[in-house]
């Protein structure tokens, strides 16, 4: 009887395993859309401007472009902020810098080198990216931070946590840096996960910082403290910030306003209030929301 049961069980499981194996092989055989250039060009040493030159981007299989005619320069020592309504193309825009996707028209450059021609490892070492939904790995606080810089000293790790406003909650844990982190950071709050991801980027001291709505889970005071702590270490770097909250970017050197994949405003906060209706509307709507909340 047991033999018959096992044979029945195997007759059910083998076809399922075969289907799973086929799907797995399809994934493994998929050619990456972003490939290492045949003759990679080294990026310039040290901070260099990031430029978007008449960039248009359409997702594979889509009919309409997500971004169209994008032109701006983010310079070292300046904070360039990107704001717009949901679906305006903010995250897609910054994803083009580390080549998570390749542009269809125009080009994105770092120090006059088209990112499609740059050595991929060189490009990724230059960038510290904090994504919209930061991912933490099963392990410890220390092991997660070391993904940013494997040879970082304990002092460097603690300093990165200080800058990211994460040191107090790590110090409060009995294990300190050895405190466990569950897969995805499920044992941490949203704000703690964001601060951990920021610390992981900061510990590398990259030449280009990209924060994709990375302060959204922080209260206003922590947001302000974090940005103040970032200033000394980003003084010579390129800083790109995607934000929903105007308060996060009000002091930015350059604010790019996106609407339906196009730039509809470019300048500082005070200038845009006068010249860009879309930006003025965003500011007014957030001010109204804050007034109602108060």
Tab-separated table of C-alpha atoms in Angstrom:
chain	number	residue	atom	x	y	z
A	1	UNK	CA	0.000	0.000	0.000
A	2	UNK	CA	2.817	2.375	0.881
A	3	UNK	CA	4.478	1.700	-2.471
A	4	UNK	CA	1.265	2.530	-4.319
A	5	UNK	CA	0.876	5.765	-2.326
A	6	UNK	CA	4.467	6.782	-3.064
A	7	UNK	CA	4.036	6.011	-6.759
A	8	UNK	CA	0.866	8.121	-6.854
A	9	UNK	CA	2.626	10.944	-5.017
A	10	UNK	CA	5.585	10.850	-7.406
A	11	UNK	CA	3.303	10.798	-10.447
A	12	UNK	CA	1.831	14.077	-9.208
A	13	UNK	CA	5.079	15.748	-8.163
A	14	UNK	CA	7.282	14.927	-11.157
A	15	UNK	CA	5.189	16.909	-13.709
A	16	UNK	CA	5.047	19.851	-11.295
A	17	UNK	CA	8.802	19.728	-10.809
A	18	UNK	CA	9.316	19.571	-14.573
A	19	UNK	CA	7.168	22.676	-15.092
A	20	UNK	CA	9.049	24.505	-12.329
A	21	UNK	CA	12.389	23.501	-13.826
A	22	UNK	CA	11.288	24.748	-17.255
A	23	UNK	CA	10.279	28.115	-15.822
A	24	UNK	CA	13.538	28.370	-13.894
A	25	UNK	CA	15.572	27.646	-17.027
A	26	UNK	CA	13.610	30.307	-18.916
A	27	UNK	CA	14.623	32.845	-16.283
A	28	UNK	CA	18.261	31.721	-16.311
A	29	UNK	CA	18.373	31.843	-20.111
A	30	UNK	CA	16.900	35.345	-20.307
A	31	UNK	CA	19.353	37.823	-21.774
A	32	UNK	CA	19.776	40.904	-19.567
A	33	UNK	CA	18.458	44.065	-21.197
A	34	UNK	CA	21.391	46.030	-19.767
A	35	UNK	CA	24.734	44.653	-20.921
A	36	UNK	CA	28.349	45.450	-20.189
A	37	UNK	CA	29.794	47.537	-23.058
A	38	UNK	CA	32.262	45.784	-25.347
A	39	UNK	CA	34.876	48.469	-24.692
A	40	UNK	CA	34.030	50.084	-21.339
A	41	UNK	CA	35.238	53.602	-20.592
A	42	UNK	CA	36.536	54.484	-17.136
A	43	UNK	CA	34.629	57.176	-15.292
A	44	UNK	CA	36.556	60.241	-14.122
A	45	UNK	CA	38.004	60.031	-10.626
A	46	UNK	CA	36.115	62.001	-8.022
A	47	UNK	CA	32.737	63.747	-8.212
A	48	UNK	CA	31.492	64.607	-11.708
A	49	UNK	CA	28.277	66.126	-13.033
A	50	UNK	CA	25.342	63.907	-14.003
A	51	UNK	CA	23.618	65.162	-17.156
A	52	UNK	CA	20.397	64.192	-18.937
A	53	UNK	CA	20.585	65.191	-22.584
A	54	UNK	CA	17.271	65.084	-24.460
A	55	UNK	CA	16.353	61.789	-22.784
A	56	UNK	CA	13.272	59.838	-23.831
A	57	UNK	CA	12.412	56.477	-22.291
A	58	UNK	CA	9.670	53.950	-23.034
A	59	UNK	CA	9.222	50.713	-21.113
A	60	UNK	CA	9.503	47.566	-23.264
A	61	UNK	CA	6.126	46.701	-24.756
A	62	UNK	CA	4.615	50.109	-23.966
A	63	UNK	CA	3.350	52.452	-26.665
A	64	UNK	CA	3.881	55.793	-24.973
A	65	UNK	CA	7.090	57.133	-23.423
A	66	UNK	CA	7.308	57.496	-19.641
A	67	UNK	CA	9.877	60.274	-20.019
A	68	UNK	CA	10.240	62.641	-22.942
A	69	UNK	CA	12.734	65.387	-23.763
A	70	UNK	CA	14.439	65.435	-20.357
A	71	UNK	CA	17.310	67.923	-20.088
A	72	UNK	CA	19.100	68.982	-16.902
A	73	UNK	CA	22.486	68.840	-15.162
A	74	UNK	CA	23.053	67.777	-11.541
A	75	UNK	CA	26.379	69.225	-10.429
A	76	UNK	CA	28.738	68.182	-7.617
A	77	UNK	CA	28.153	70.144	-4.442
A	78	UNK	CA	24.513	70.740	-5.291
A	79	UNK	CA	21.269	69.060	-4.273
A	80	UNK	CA	18.997	68.358	-7.232
A	81	UNK	CA	15.461	67.425	-6.224
A	82	UNK	CA	12.768	65.833	-8.375
A	83	UNK	CA	9.105	66.254	-7.531
A	84	UNK	CA	5.806	65.597	-9.268
A	85	UNK	CA	2.543	63.751	-8.937
A	86	UNK	CA	2.271	59.960	-8.760
A	87	UNK	CA	3.136	58.427	-12.134
A	88	UNK	CA	5.038	61.485	-13.353
A	89	UNK	CA	8.176	59.397	-13.997
A	90	UNK	CA	10.343	60.420	-11.026
A	91	UNK	CA	11.634	56.968	-10.078
A	92	UNK	CA	12.090	55.955	-13.709
A	93	UNK	CA	14.217	59.051	-14.269
A	94	UNK	CA	16.708	58.311	-11.503
A	95	UNK	CA	16.782	54.588	-12.367
A	96	UNK	CA	18.467	55.577	-15.639
A	97	UNK	CA	21.586	56.834	-13.826
A	98	UNK	CA	22.757	53.418	-12.506
A	99	UNK	CA	21.499	51.778	-15.734
A	100	UNK	CA	18.645	49.833	-14.225
A	101	UNK	CA	17.215	50.649	-17.648
A	102	UNK	CA	18.771	52.103	-20.788
A	103	UNK	CA	17.470	55.228	-22.490
A	104	UNK	CA	15.862	54.911	-25.915
A	105	UNK	CA	16.765	58.399	-27.106
A	106	UNK	CA	19.309	60.901	-25.860
A	107	UNK	CA	21.865	59.996	-23.230
A	108	UNK	CA	22.673	60.089	-19.524
A	109	UNK	CA	26.264	60.990	-18.704
A	110	UNK	CA	28.536	61.004	-15.684
A	111	UNK	CA	31.452	63.343	-16.272
A	112	UNK	CA	30.720	63.406	-20.030
A	113	UNK	CA	30.844	59.584	-20.194
A	114	UNK	CA	27.624	57.997	-21.464
A	115	UNK	CA	26.582	55.527	-18.743
A	116	UNK	CA	25.970	52.926	-21.479
A	117	UNK	CA	29.691	53.094	-22.273
A	118	UNK	CA	30.904	53.032	-18.667
A	119	UNK	CA	32.237	49.972	-16.886
A	120	UNK	CA	29.227	48.698	-14.919
A	121	UNK	CA	31.161	47.877	-11.749
A	122	UNK	CA	32.821	51.283	-11.917
A	123	UNK	CA	29.437	52.974	-12.377
A	124	UNK	CA	27.779	51.134	-9.497
A	125	UNK	CA	30.720	51.836	-7.168
A	126	UNK	CA	30.246	55.539	-7.907
A	127	UNK	CA	26.580	55.516	-6.850
A	128	UNK	CA	24.933	55.141	-3.466
A	129	UNK	CA	21.271	54.331	-4.193
A	130	UNK	CA	18.550	54.280	-1.549
A	131	UNK	CA	15.446	52.899	-3.306
A	132	UNK	CA	11.844	53.750	-2.599
A	133	UNK	CA	11.347	50.415	-0.857
A	134	UNK	CA	14.655	49.612	0.848
A	135	UNK	CA	15.430	45.924	1.195
A	136	UNK	CA	17.287	44.457	4.148
A	137	UNK	CA	18.694	40.953	4.272
A	138	UNK	CA	18.396	38.300	6.944
A	139	UNK	CA	21.419	38.685	9.211
A	140	UNK	CA	22.526	41.444	11.553
A	141	UNK	CA	22.608	45.226	11.457
A	142	UNK	CA	26.350	45.020	10.848
A	143	UNK	CA	26.102	42.531	7.981
A	144	UNK	CA	23.465	44.676	6.274
A	145	UNK	CA	25.615	47.800	6.532
A	146	UNK	CA	28.630	45.937	5.169
A	147	UNK	CA	26.823	45.378	1.878
A	148	UNK	CA	27.654	49.045	1.357
A	149	UNK	CA	31.319	48.673	2.321
A	150	UNK	CA	32.581	45.178	3.220
A	151	UNK	CA	35.787	46.434	4.862
A	152	UNK	CA	34.174	49.217	6.914
A	153	UNK	CA	35.476	49.596	10.460
A	154	UNK	CA	33.078	49.578	13.431
A	155	UNK	CA	33.690	53.317	13.831
A	156	UNK	CA	32.665	53.884	10.194
A	157	UNK	CA	29.504	51.845	10.705
A	158	UNK	CA	28.533	53.782	13.831
A	159	UNK	CA	29.243	57.086	12.089
A	160	UNK	CA	27.013	56.087	9.158
A	161	UNK	CA	24.265	55.192	11.626
A	162	UNK	CA	24.717	58.565	13.339
A	163	UNK	CA	24.337	60.452	10.059
A	164	UNK	CA	21.276	58.388	9.125
A	165	UNK	CA	19.684	59.114	12.530
A	166	UNK	CA	19.737	55.366	13.198
A	167	UNK	CA	22.339	55.249	15.969
A	168	UNK	CA	19.910	55.754	18.900
A	169	UNK	CA	17.690	52.784	18.055
A	170	UNK	CA	20.704	50.546	17.345
A	171	UNK	CA	22.393	51.557	20.608
A	172	UNK	CA	19.150	50.744	22.425
A	173	UNK	CA	19.420	47.115	21.314
A	174	UNK	CA	21.415	44.879	23.737
A	175	UNK	CA	23.325	43.316	20.820
A	176	UNK	CA	24.168	46.663	19.176
A	177	UNK	CA	25.579	46.089	15.692
A	178	UNK	CA	25.061	42.350	16.176
A	179	UNK	CA	21.291	42.794	16.601
A	180	UNK	CA	19.384	40.436	14.287
A	181	UNK	CA	17.575	41.648	11.184
A	182	UNK	CA	14.805	39.518	9.698
A	183	UNK	CA	14.467	38.976	5.951
A	184	UNK	CA	13.229	42.221	4.437
A	185	UNK	CA	13.715	43.973	7.772
A	186	UNK	CA	10.310	42.779	8.955
A	187	UNK	CA	11.348	43.190	12.609
A	188	UNK	CA	12.051	46.907	12.046
A	189	UNK	CA	9.658	49.790	11.484
A	190	UNK	CA	9.384	51.509	8.103
A	191	UNK	CA	11.382	54.482	9.346
A	192	UNK	CA	14.087	52.241	10.809
A	193	UNK	CA	14.396	50.341	7.529
A	194	UNK	CA	14.778	53.605	5.608
A	195	UNK	CA	17.446	54.869	7.993
A	196	UNK	CA	19.321	51.563	7.766
A	197	UNK	CA	19.300	51.781	3.964
A	198	UNK	CA	20.547	55.373	4.121
A	199	UNK	CA	23.348	54.341	6.495
A	200	UNK	CA	24.295	51.533	4.092
A	201	UNK	CA	24.689	54.067	1.272
A	202	UNK	CA	26.451	56.643	3.453
A	203	UNK	CA	29.114	54.245	4.722
A	204	UNK	CA	30.438	53.957	1.149
A	205	UNK	CA	30.927	57.715	0.736
A	206	UNK	CA	29.986	57.535	-2.987
A	207	UNK	CA	30.385	60.384	-5.467
A	208	UNK	CA	26.677	60.239	-6.403
A	209	UNK	CA	23.879	59.884	-3.857
A	210	UNK	CA	20.403	58.924	-5.082
A	211	UNK	CA	17.553	59.049	-2.571
A	212	UNK	CA	14.287	57.787	-4.052
A	213	UNK	CA	11.629	59.068	-1.649
A	214	UNK	CA	13.963	57.752	1.051
A	215	UNK	CA	12.688	60.068	3.798
A	216	UNK	CA	8.951	59.399	3.381
A	217	UNK	CA	8.605	57.240	6.530
A	218	UNK	CA	10.436	59.758	8.734
A	219	UNK	CA	8.784	62.404	10.862
A	220	UNK	CA	9.543	66.009	9.936
A	221	UNK	CA	12.108	66.537	12.709
A	222	UNK	CA	14.059	63.358	11.904
A	223	UNK	CA	13.923	64.294	8.212
A	224	UNK	CA	15.408	67.724	8.981
A	225	UNK	CA	18.086	66.291	11.303
A	226	UNK	CA	19.092	63.705	8.712
A	227	UNK	CA	19.430	66.238	5.908
A	228	UNK	CA	21.542	68.470	8.166
A	229	UNK	CA	23.820	65.533	9.042
A	230	UNK	CA	24.184	64.645	5.354
A	231	UNK	CA	25.382	68.109	4.330
A	232	UNK	CA	29.068	67.792	5.388
A	233	UNK	CA	29.617	64.421	3.706
A	234	UNK	CA	27.757	65.315	0.503
A	235	UNK	CA	29.290	68.782	0.109
A	236	UNK	CA	31.351	67.699	-2.927
A	237	UNK	CA	29.024	64.974	-4.217
A	238	UNK	CA	26.108	64.911	-6.637
A	239	UNK	CA	22.871	64.499	-4.675
A	240	UNK	CA	19.630	63.479	-6.409
A	241	UNK	CA	16.502	63.387	-4.255
A	242	UNK	CA	13.066	62.200	-5.315
A	243	UNK	CA	10.533	63.476	-2.800
A	244	UNK	CA	6.818	63.691	-2.187
A	245	UNK	CA	7.116	66.214	0.645
A	246	UNK	CA	8.002	69.773	-0.318
A	247	UNK	CA	9.583	70.307	3.109
A	248	UNK	CA	12.263	67.748	2.198
A	249	UNK	CA	13.441	69.691	-0.862
A	250	UNK	CA	12.602	73.313	-0.090
A	251	UNK	CA	16.303	74.174	0.316
A	252	UNK	CA	17.504	72.235	-2.751
A	253	UNK	CA	19.802	74.060	-5.165
A	254	UNK	CA	17.698	72.871	-8.102
A	255	UNK	CA	14.192	71.454	-8.178
A	256	UNK	CA	12.984	69.569	-11.254
A	257	UNK	CA	9.186	69.450	-11.573
A	258	UNK	CA	7.833	66.539	-13.622
A	259	UNK	CA	4.370	66.222	-15.089
A	260	UNK	CA	3.379	63.372	-17.421
A	261	UNK	CA	7.027	62.536	-18.074
A	262	UNK	CA	8.088	66.053	-19.040
A	263	UNK	CA	9.909	68.786	-17.161
A	264	UNK	CA	7.464	71.630	-16.546
A	265	UNK	CA	9.582	73.582	-14.080
A	266	UNK	CA	13.208	73.961	-13.073
A	267	UNK	CA	14.714	76.238	-10.426
A	268	UNK	CA	14.747	76.979	-6.710
A	269	UNK	CA	11.700	76.862	-4.443
A	270	UNK	CA	10.971	80.600	-4.462
A	271	UNK	CA	11.398	80.854	-8.238
A	272	UNK	CA	9.085	77.938	-8.940
A	273	UNK	CA	6.346	79.324	-6.740
A	274	UNK	CA	6.226	82.262	-9.154
A	275	UNK	CA	6.887	80.521	-12.471
A	276	UNK	CA	5.545	76.940	-12.240
A	277	UNK	CA	1.793	76.429	-11.652
A	278	UNK	CA	2.281	72.684	-11.118
A	279	UNK	CA	4.790	73.258	-8.324
A	280	UNK	CA	2.679	75.992	-6.743
A	281	UNK	CA	-0.283	73.601	-6.761
A	282	UNK	CA	1.753	70.855	-5.046
A	283	UNK	CA	2.928	73.300	-2.370
A	284	UNK	CA	-0.591	74.628	-1.804
A	285	UNK	CA	-2.151	71.158	-1.562
A	286	UNK	CA	0.427	70.007	0.992
A	287	UNK	CA	0.010	73.188	3.030
A	288	UNK	CA	-3.756	72.587	3.079
A	289	UNK	CA	-3.281	68.968	4.173
A	290	UNK	CA	-0.945	70.008	6.996
A	291	UNK	CA	-3.402	72.690	8.120
A	292	UNK	CA	-6.249	70.161	8.296
A	293	UNK	CA	-4.022	67.686	10.170
A	294	UNK	CA	-3.143	70.370	12.715
